[in-house]
Amino acid sequence: MKTDQQLSLLSLREGRDLKTTYISISSGKGGVGKTLVAINLGEILSESGKRVLIFDGDLGLSNVHLMYGISPSKDLSDFIRGFATIDELPVEVSKNLFFISGGSGFQSLADLPKTQLTNLLLKLHEFAEENFHYVIIDTPPGIHKTTVLLASSANIPIVITTPEPTAIMDAYALIKVINKQEGVRDFYVIVNKADNSAEARTVAESLELLAVRYTSARLNYIGYVRYRKNLIRRVIDQSPVDRGFKEELREAVSNLNLDVRAREGFWSKILKKLGV
Ligand SMILES: Nc1ncnc2c1ncn2[C@@H]1O[C@H](COP(=O)(O)OP(=O)(O)OP(=O)(O)O)[C@@H](O)[C@H]1O
Ligand SMILES: [Mg+2]
């Protein structure tokens, strides 16, 4: 099928039946807690009986599976090489919670030939819309084009920063790029590794000050997660769900309207941006 035919088929399908909400987790600086937030958010959303997929968008440097200590038998690179079908990729980690690994040592999404990329996106679309209420996308750090693409197409783009000035500046840089290049206005901010709520609020306010002055973005601060020195132990032990972390995140998530649906669907936006 030709690409333009695939695209119109996709818009038809999306117009008829849009039920999945896409949440992206991004940051300017690396190591601020995106993967831990994605995993713990997946736990929270799946507890209410919703089916949730964590999609590791850090293609080629995927690490959700490492956090869980699971080595998936099939990942996206197998799908792309024709060694797996899409329904073979999700790994179930707990009731209603699955993840798809982006593969390790694999070239970036943007480098794929267009026909392969379109095929991949269409299959993911079909699979997600039929099987999941939420897709949580863990993106690569920085202003990587995959991050800009995935975050700007999500219904709920979440940006994570820590109190470090470099993390705040890099979060601002990411928001600025997505806002200026892609016209996205609403961002949802979580401050991780904060000492307390006052510090987190100050961090969110300084980020907002920058954004208000230099962009047309609207920053919605939804909450914070405290710095916990035992967390590194959990990561080393490949047990990424921490009760305290999860409860604070749950409070942040309660400030989100999870029913946010964009007028235009996630997948057709991505395909348009890629010019396919
Ligand atoms: N609230 C926290 N308290 C203490 N340590 C934390 C907290 N959140 C994350 N960390 C630590 O930061 C490390 C990085 O976390 P994580 O891998 O989730 O970040 P990331 O943003 O996904 O990184 P990358 O950019 O490399 O993908 C973890 O190994 C963990 O030790
Ligand atoms: Mg990560």
mmCIF file of C-alpha atoms and ligand atoms in Angstrom:
data_model
loop_
_atom_site.group_PDB
_atom_site.id
_atom_site.type_symbol
_atom_site.label_atom_id
_atom_site.label_comp_id
_atom_site.label_asym_id
_atom_site.label_seq_id
_atom_site.Cartn_x
_atom_site.Cartn_y
_atom_site.Cartn_z
ATOM 1 C CA MET A 1 0.000 0.000 0.000
ATOM 2 C CA LYS A 2 1.281 3.500 -0.828
ATOM 3 C CA THR A 3 2.243 5.798 2.045
ATOM 4 C CA ASP A 4 -0.473 8.385 1.313
ATOM 5 C CA GLN A 5 -3.064 5.607 1.270
ATOM 6 C CA GLN A 6 -1.759 4.342 4.614
ATOM 7 C CA LEU A 7 -1.952 7.864 6.020
ATOM 8 C CA SER A 8 -5.554 8.386 4.983
ATOM 9 C CA LEU A 9 -6.483 4.971 6.345
ATOM 10 C CA LEU A 10 -4.915 6.009 9.616
ATOM 11 C CA SER A 11 -6.865 9.278 9.832
ATOM 12 C CA LEU A 12 -10.069 7.389 9.096
ATOM 13 C CA ARG A 13 -9.375 4.916 11.880
ATOM 14 C CA GLU A 14 -8.420 7.643 14.322
ATOM 15 C CA GLY A 15 -11.534 9.651 13.528
ATOM 16 C CA ARG A 16 -13.665 6.628 14.297
ATOM 17 C CA ASP A 17 -12.102 5.199 17.363
ATOM 18 C CA LEU A 18 -9.652 7.155 19.475
ATOM 19 C CA LYS A 19 -9.401 5.635 22.872
ATOM 20 C CA THR A 20 -5.769 5.521 23.876
ATOM 21 C CA THR A 21 -4.124 8.369 25.802
ATOM 22 C CA TYR A 22 -0.423 8.930 25.097
ATOM 23 C CA ILE A 23 1.772 10.309 27.885
ATOM 24 C CA SER A 24 5.396 11.206 27.133
ATOM 25 C CA ILE A 25 8.097 11.478 29.812
ATOM 26 C CA SER A 26 10.994 13.706 28.758
ATOM 27 C CA SER A 27 13.805 15.803 30.172
ATOM 28 C CA GLY A 28 16.538 18.070 28.928
ATOM 29 C CA LYS A 29 19.227 16.600 31.136
ATOM 30 C CA GLY A 30 19.803 12.868 31.394
ATOM 31 C CA GLY A 31 19.537 10.878 34.606
ATOM 32 C CA VAL A 32 16.776 12.974 36.199
ATOM 33 C CA GLY A 33 14.417 10.015 36.717
ATOM 34 C CA LYS A 34 12.390 9.624 33.494
ATOM 35 C CA THR A 35 12.539 5.836 33.417
ATOM 36 C CA LEU A 36 11.665 5.516 37.101
ATOM 37 C CA VAL A 37 8.737 7.899 36.622
ATOM 38 C CA ALA A 38 7.555 5.985 33.527
ATOM 39 C CA ILE A 39 7.645 2.659 35.393
ATOM 40 C CA ASN A 40 6.000 3.925 38.579
ATOM 41 C CA LEU A 41 3.382 5.807 36.558
ATOM 42 C CA GLY A 42 2.680 2.589 34.683
ATOM 43 C CA GLU A 43 2.091 0.850 38.014
ATOM 44 C CA ILE A 44 -0.257 3.580 39.219
ATOM 45 C CA LEU A 45 -2.390 3.658 36.069
ATOM 46 C CA SER A 46 -2.578 -0.109 35.704
ATOM 47 C CA GLU A 47 -3.747 -0.568 39.319
ATOM 48 C CA SER A 48 -7.101 0.929 38.428
ATOM 49 C CA GLY A 49 -7.693 -1.879 35.934
ATOM 50 C CA LYS A 50 -6.589 0.088 32.862
ATOM 51 C CA ARG A 51 -4.284 -1.609 30.418
ATOM 52 C CA VAL A 52 -0.997 0.247 30.164
ATOM 53 C CA LEU A 53 1.944 -0.022 27.787
ATOM 54 C CA ILE A 54 5.331 1.521 28.528
ATOM 55 C CA PHE A 55 7.049 2.155 25.243
ATOM 56 C CA ASP A 56 10.800 2.628 25.493
ATOM 57 C CA GLY A 57 11.358 5.376 22.941
ATOM 58 C CA ASP A 58 15.077 5.522 23.655
ATOM 59 C CA LEU A 59 15.647 3.392 20.592
ATOM 60 C CA GLY A 60 19.007 1.734 20.533
ATOM 61 C CA LEU A 61 19.771 2.755 24.128
ATOM 62 C CA SER A 62 16.704 1.316 25.643
ATOM 63 C CA ASN A 63 16.846 0.684 29.413
ATOM 64 C CA VAL A 64 13.372 -0.001 30.805
ATOM 65 C CA HIS A 65 14.175 -3.724 30.620
ATOM 66 C CA LEU A 66 17.378 -3.197 32.621
ATOM 67 C CA MET A 67 15.441 -1.462 35.397
ATOM 68 C CA TYR A 68 13.171 -4.501 35.611
ATOM 69 C CA GLY A 69 16.024 -6.968 35.192
ATOM 70 C CA ILE A 70 14.162 -8.607 32.325
ATOM 71 C CA SER A 71 15.719 -9.480 29.045
ATOM 72 C CA PRO A 72 12.911 -9.533 26.458
ATOM 73 C CA SER A 73 13.174 -12.272 23.869
ATOM 74 C CA LYS A 74 11.939 -9.857 21.150
ATOM 75 C CA ASP A 75 12.285 -6.109 20.823
ATOM 76 C CA LEU A 76 11.573 -3.432 18.226
ATOM 77 C CA SER A 77 14.724 -4.234 16.286
ATOM 78 C CA ASP A 78 13.426 -7.801 15.741
ATOM 79 C CA PHE A 79 10.152 -6.386 14.482
ATOM 80 C CA ILE A 80 11.937 -4.049 12.081
ATOM 81 C CA ARG A 81 14.094 -6.850 10.734
ATOM 82 C CA GLY A 82 11.011 -8.998 10.205
ATOM 83 C CA PHE A 83 11.852 -11.483 12.974
ATOM 84 C CA ALA A 84 8.849 -10.674 15.154
ATOM 85 C CA THR A 85 5.266 -9.495 14.861
ATOM 86 C CA ILE A 86 4.141 -6.555 16.959
ATOM 87 C CA ASP A 87 2.055 -8.659 19.340
ATOM 88 C CA GLU A 88 5.165 -10.653 20.287
ATOM 89 C CA LEU A 89 6.944 -7.577 21.665
ATOM 90 C CA PRO A 90 5.106 -6.589 24.859
ATOM 91 C CA VAL A 91 6.482 -8.088 28.044
ATOM 92 C CA GLU A 92 4.011 -8.305 30.930
ATOM 93 C CA VAL A 93 5.543 -7.003 34.154
ATOM 94 C CA SER A 94 2.481 -6.960 36.359
ATOM 95 C CA LYS A 95 -1.275 -7.221 35.939
ATOM 96 C CA ASN A 96 -2.318 -4.920 33.068
ATOM 97 C CA LEU A 97 1.186 -3.464 32.717
ATOM 98 C CA PHE A 98 3.396 -4.218 29.714
ATOM 99 C CA PHE A 99 6.471 -2.730 28.123
ATOM 100 C CA ILE A 100 8.039 -2.796 24.679
ATOM 101 C CA SER A 101 11.793 -2.517 24.559
ATOM 102 C CA GLY A 102 13.355 -0.191 22.013
ATOM 103 C CA GLY A 103 16.288 -2.556 21.618
ATOM 104 C CA SER A 104 19.953 -2.060 22.376
ATOM 105 C CA GLY A 105 22.613 -1.147 19.859
ATOM 106 C CA PHE A 106 19.998 -0.286 17.275
ATOM 107 C CA GLN A 107 19.946 2.712 14.911
ATOM 108 C CA SER A 108 17.588 5.560 15.787
ATOM 109 C CA LEU A 109 13.999 5.714 14.640
ATOM 110 C CA ALA A 110 14.771 8.767 12.542
ATOM 111 C CA ASP A 111 17.340 6.840 10.514
ATOM 112 C CA LEU A 112 14.897 4.201 9.326
ATOM 113 C CA PRO A 113 13.786 4.325 5.709
ATOM 114 C CA LYS A 114 10.355 5.919 5.471
ATOM 115 C CA THR A 115 8.469 2.831 4.357
ATOM 116 C CA GLN A 116 9.799 0.812 7.303
ATOM 117 C CA LEU A 117 9.085 3.628 9.700
ATOM 118 C CA THR A 118 5.526 4.055 8.420
ATOM 119 C CA ASN A 119 4.942 0.345 8.697
ATOM 120 C CA LEU A 120 6.254 0.317 12.264
ATOM 121 C CA LEU A 121 4.122 3.286 13.318
ATOM 122 C CA LEU A 122 0.981 1.883 11.729
ATOM 123 C CA LYS A 123 1.448 -1.460 13.438
ATOM 124 C CA LEU A 124 2.127 0.191 16.790
ATOM 125 C CA HIS A 125 -0.929 2.372 16.323
ATOM 126 C CA GLU A 126 -3.206 -0.522 15.528
ATOM 127 C CA PHE A 127 -1.849 -2.558 18.379
ATOM 128 C CA ALA A 128 -2.029 0.257 20.967
ATOM 129 C CA GLU A 129 -5.534 1.384 20.032
ATOM 130 C CA GLU A 130 -6.837 -2.159 20.263
ATOM 131 C CA ASN A 131 -5.056 -3.175 23.434
ATOM 132 C CA PHE A 132 -4.212 -0.271 25.733
ATOM 133 C CA HIS A 133 -5.900 2.611 27.507
ATOM 134 C CA TYR A 134 -2.596 4.371 28.148
ATOM 135 C CA VAL A 135 0.744 4.386 26.390
ATOM 136 C CA ILE A 136 3.588 5.881 28.436
ATOM 137 C CA ILE A 137 6.548 6.858 26.294
ATOM 138 C CA ASP A 138 9.970 7.064 27.906
ATOM 139 C CA THR A 139 11.955 9.363 25.587
ATOM 140 C CA PRO A 140 15.709 9.881 25.175
ATOM 141 C CA PRO A 141 17.110 12.876 27.109
ATOM 142 C CA GLY A 142 17.896 16.222 25.499
ATOM 143 C CA ILE A 143 16.617 17.861 22.360
ATOM 144 C CA HIS A 144 17.040 14.706 20.320
ATOM 145 C CA LYS A 145 14.673 14.713 17.342
ATOM 146 C CA THR A 146 12.994 11.516 18.540
ATOM 147 C CA THR A 147 12.205 13.248 21.841
ATOM 148 C CA VAL A 148 10.778 16.308 20.102
ATOM 149 C CA LEU A 149 8.699 14.081 17.820
ATOM 150 C CA LEU A 150 7.294 11.834 20.548
ATOM 151 C CA ALA A 151 6.729 14.572 23.141
ATOM 152 C CA SER A 152 5.065 16.933 20.704
ATOM 153 C CA SER A 153 2.683 14.213 19.534
ATOM 154 C CA ALA A 154 1.653 13.052 23.021
ATOM 155 C CA ASN A 155 -1.676 14.042 24.559
ATOM 156 C CA ILE A 156 0.116 14.702 27.851
ATOM 157 C CA PRO A 157 3.781 15.771 27.536
ATOM 158 C CA ILE A 158 5.418 15.504 30.956
ATOM 159 C CA VAL A 159 8.797 17.182 31.525
ATOM 160 C CA ILE A 160 10.964 16.102 34.452
ATOM 161 C CA THR A 161 13.573 18.277 36.089
ATOM 162 C CA THR A 162 15.551 18.108 39.305
ATOM 163 C CA PRO A 163 16.546 21.142 41.416
ATOM 164 C CA GLU A 164 19.973 21.287 39.733
ATOM 165 C CA PRO A 165 20.360 24.506 37.706
ATOM 166 C CA THR A 166 21.662 22.503 34.718
ATOM 167 C CA ALA A 167 18.562 20.282 34.760
ATOM 168 C CA ILE A 168 16.280 23.347 34.935
ATOM 169 C CA MET A 169 18.074 25.077 32.064
ATOM 170 C CA ASP A 170 17.991 21.928 29.945
ATOM 171 C CA ALA A 171 14.283 21.391 30.696
ATOM 172 C CA TYR A 172 13.682 24.965 29.574
ATOM 173 C CA ALA A 173 15.700 24.361 26.375
ATOM 174 C CA LEU A 174 13.612 21.275 25.589
ATOM 175 C CA ILE A 175 10.304 23.065 26.235
ATOM 176 C CA LYS A 176 11.458 25.971 24.085
ATOM 177 C CA VAL A 177 12.337 23.727 21.139
ATOM 178 C CA ILE A 178 9.063 21.800 21.296
ATOM 179 C CA ASN A 179 7.065 24.993 21.716
ATOM 180 C CA LYS A 180 8.785 26.955 18.938
ATOM 181 C CA GLN A 181 9.212 24.126 16.443
ATOM 182 C CA GLU A 182 6.003 22.241 17.022
ATOM 183 C CA GLY A 183 3.687 24.834 18.556
ATOM 184 C CA VAL A 184 2.974 22.758 21.680
ATOM 185 C CA ARG A 185 1.700 24.971 24.501
ATOM 186 C CA ASP A 186 0.737 22.770 27.431
ATOM 187 C CA PHE A 187 3.458 20.967 29.347
ATOM 188 C CA TYR A 188 3.180 19.125 32.664
ATOM 189 C CA VAL A 189 6.111 19.473 35.056
ATOM 190 C CA ILE A 190 7.307 17.077 37.747
ATOM 191 C CA VAL A 191 10.261 18.001 39.954
ATOM 192 C CA ASN A 192 12.204 14.904 40.977
ATOM 193 C CA LYS A 193 14.921 14.502 43.624
ATOM 194 C CA ALA A 194 13.601 17.513 45.588
ATOM 195 C CA ASP A 195 14.252 18.025 49.305
ATOM 196 C CA ASN A 196 10.725 19.166 50.055
ATOM 197 C CA SER A 197 7.646 20.727 48.483
ATOM 198 C CA ALA A 198 8.889 24.300 48.954
ATOM 199 C CA GLU A 199 12.074 23.566 47.035
ATOM 200 C CA ALA A 200 10.153 21.776 44.283
ATOM 201 C CA ARG A 201 7.751 24.693 43.934
ATOM 202 C CA THR A 202 10.652 27.159 43.656
ATOM 203 C CA VAL A 203 12.210 24.999 40.941
ATOM 204 C CA ALA A 204 8.925 24.819 39.045
ATOM 205 C CA GLU A 205 8.487 28.580 39.379
ATOM 206 C CA SER A 206 11.930 29.354 37.993
ATOM 207 C CA LEU A 207 11.267 27.067 35.040
ATOM 208 C CA GLU A 208 7.923 28.728 34.491
ATOM 209 C CA LEU A 209 9.472 32.194 34.689
ATOM 210 C CA LEU A 210 11.846 31.328 31.850
ATOM 211 C CA ALA A 211 9.110 29.708 29.799
ATOM 212 C CA VAL A 212 6.682 32.605 30.229
ATOM 213 C CA ARG A 213 9.328 35.163 29.307
ATOM 214 C CA TYR A 214 10.732 33.484 26.221
ATOM 215 C CA THR A 215 8.114 31.092 24.851
ATOM 216 C CA SER A 216 4.362 30.776 24.495
ATOM 217 C CA ALA A 217 4.340 27.534 26.526
ATOM 218 C CA ARG A 218 2.032 27.064 29.507
ATOM 219 C CA LEU A 219 3.651 25.091 32.292
ATOM 220 C CA ASN A 220 1.431 23.085 34.598
ATOM 221 C CA TYR A 221 3.357 22.072 37.699
ATOM 222 C CA ILE A 222 1.737 18.860 38.890
ATOM 223 C CA GLY A 223 3.960 17.745 41.760
ATOM 224 C CA TYR A 224 7.262 16.461 43.034
ATOM 225 C CA VAL A 225 9.079 13.376 44.217
ATOM 226 C CA ARG A 226 11.525 13.618 47.092
ATOM 227 C CA TYR A 227 15.178 12.596 46.841
ATOM 228 C CA ARG A 228 15.574 9.150 48.438
ATOM 229 C CA LYS A 229 19.051 7.906 48.976
ATOM 230 C CA ASN A 230 17.970 4.233 49.072
ATOM 231 C CA LEU A 231 16.593 4.434 45.563
ATOM 232 C CA ILE A 232 19.891 3.701 43.867
ATOM 233 C CA ARG A 233 19.893 0.407 45.764
ATOM 234 C CA ARG A 234 16.483 -0.446 44.278
ATOM 235 C CA VAL A 235 17.769 0.336 40.799
ATOM 236 C CA ILE A 236 20.838 -1.834 41.364
ATOM 237 C CA ASP A 237 18.590 -4.621 42.669
ATOM 238 C CA GLN A 238 16.359 -4.221 39.581
ATOM 239 C CA SER A 239 13.291 -3.561 41.671
ATOM 240 C CA PRO A 240 12.204 -0.169 40.318
ATOM 241 C CA VAL A 241 8.924 0.292 42.177
ATOM 242 C CA ASP A 242 9.437 2.180 45.426
ATOM 243 C CA ARG A 243 6.447 2.760 47.700
ATOM 244 C CA GLY A 244 7.365 6.320 48.735
ATOM 245 C CA PHE A 245 8.287 7.336 45.189
ATOM 246 C CA LYS A 246 5.048 5.874 43.869
ATOM 247 C CA GLU A 247 2.840 7.566 46.475
ATOM 248 C CA GLU A 248 4.322 11.000 45.763
ATOM 249 C CA LEU A 249 3.971 10.383 42.066
ATOM 250 C CA ARG A 250 0.363 9.308 42.618
ATOM 251 C CA GLU A 251 -0.327 12.691 44.175
ATOM 252 C CA ALA A 252 1.221 14.450 41.178
ATOM 253 C CA VAL A 253 -0.801 12.320 38.773
ATOM 254 C CA SER A 254 -4.011 13.194 40.602
ATOM 255 C CA ASN A 255 -3.469 16.750 39.317
ATOM 256 C CA LEU A 256 -3.558 15.556 35.717
ATOM 257 C CA ASN A 257 -6.631 15.358 33.574
ATOM 258 C CA LEU A 258 -5.993 11.926 32.138
ATOM 259 C CA ASP A 259 -8.823 12.232 29.675
ATOM 260 C CA VAL A 260 -7.043 14.917 27.677
ATOM 261 C CA ARG A 261 -7.453 14.039 24.025
ATOM 262 C CA ALA A 262 -5.886 16.054 21.271
ATOM 263 C CA ARG A 263 -8.087 16.953 18.342
ATOM 264 C CA GLU A 264 -5.605 15.212 16.136
ATOM 265 C CA GLY A 265 -4.395 11.717 17.030
ATOM 266 C CA PHE A 266 -0.904 10.836 18.187
ATOM 267 C CA TRP A 267 -0.023 8.643 15.214
ATOM 268 C CA SER A 268 -1.270 10.857 12.424
ATOM 269 C CA LYS A 269 0.620 13.766 14.012
ATOM 270 C CA ILE A 270 3.832 11.758 14.021
ATOM 271 C CA LEU A 271 3.400 10.657 10.427
ATOM 272 C CA LYS A 272 2.704 14.211 9.317
ATOM 273 C CA LYS A 273 5.771 15.522 11.135
ATOM 274 C CA LEU A 274 7.899 12.893 9.480
ATOM 275 C CA GLY A 275 6.487 13.946 6.145
ATOM 276 C CA VAL A 276 5.328 10.453 5.251
HETATM 277 N N1 LIG B 1 13.697 10.534 43.652
HETATM 278 C C1 LIG B 1 14.920 10.014 43.549
HETATM 279 N N2 LIG B 1 15.728 9.914 44.635
HETATM 280 C C2 LIG B 1 16.972 9.403 44.558
HETATM 281 N N3 LIG B 1 17.524 8.929 43.433
HETATM 282 C C3 LIG B 1 16.782 8.990 42.322
HETATM 283 C C4 LIG B 1 15.454 9.514 42.305
HETATM 284 N N4 LIG B 1 14.967 9.431 41.040
HETATM 285 C C5 LIG B 1 15.953 8.866 40.299
HETATM 286 N N5 LIG B 1 17.030 8.606 41.062
HETATM 287 C C6 LIG B 1 18.328 8.041 40.667
HETATM 288 O O1 LIG B 1 18.668 8.571 39.406
HETATM 289 C C7 LIG B 1 19.086 7.524 38.537
HETATM 290 C C8 LIG B 1 18.581 7.821 37.143
HETATM 291 O O2 LIG B 1 17.192 7.542 37.093
HETATM 292 P P1 LIG B 1 16.527 7.164 35.702
HETATM 293 O O3 LIG B 1 17.323 6.117 35.041
HETATM 294 O O4 LIG B 1 15.088 6.924 35.964
HETATM 295 O O5 LIG B 1 16.748 8.549 34.945
HETATM 296 P P2 LIG B 1 16.532 8.835 33.400
HETATM 297 O O6 LIG B 1 16.117 10.258 33.315
HETATM 298 O O7 LIG B 1 15.636 7.818 32.809
HETATM 299 O O8 LIG B 1 18.005 8.640 32.822
HETATM 300 P P3 LIG B 1 18.414 8.623 31.242
HETATM 301 O O9 LIG B 1 18.380 10.052 30.819
HETATM 302 O O10 LIG B 1 19.804 8.077 31.280
HETATM 303 O O11 LIG B 1 17.430 7.773 30.536
HETATM 304 C C9 LIG B 1 18.527 6.237 39.118
HETATM 305 O O12 LIG B 1 19.441 5.210 38.986
HETATM 306 C C10 LIG B 1 18.295 6.544 40.552
HETATM 307 O O13 LIG B 1 19.375 6.057 41.293
HETATM 308 MG MG MG B 2 15.953 6.520 31.129
#
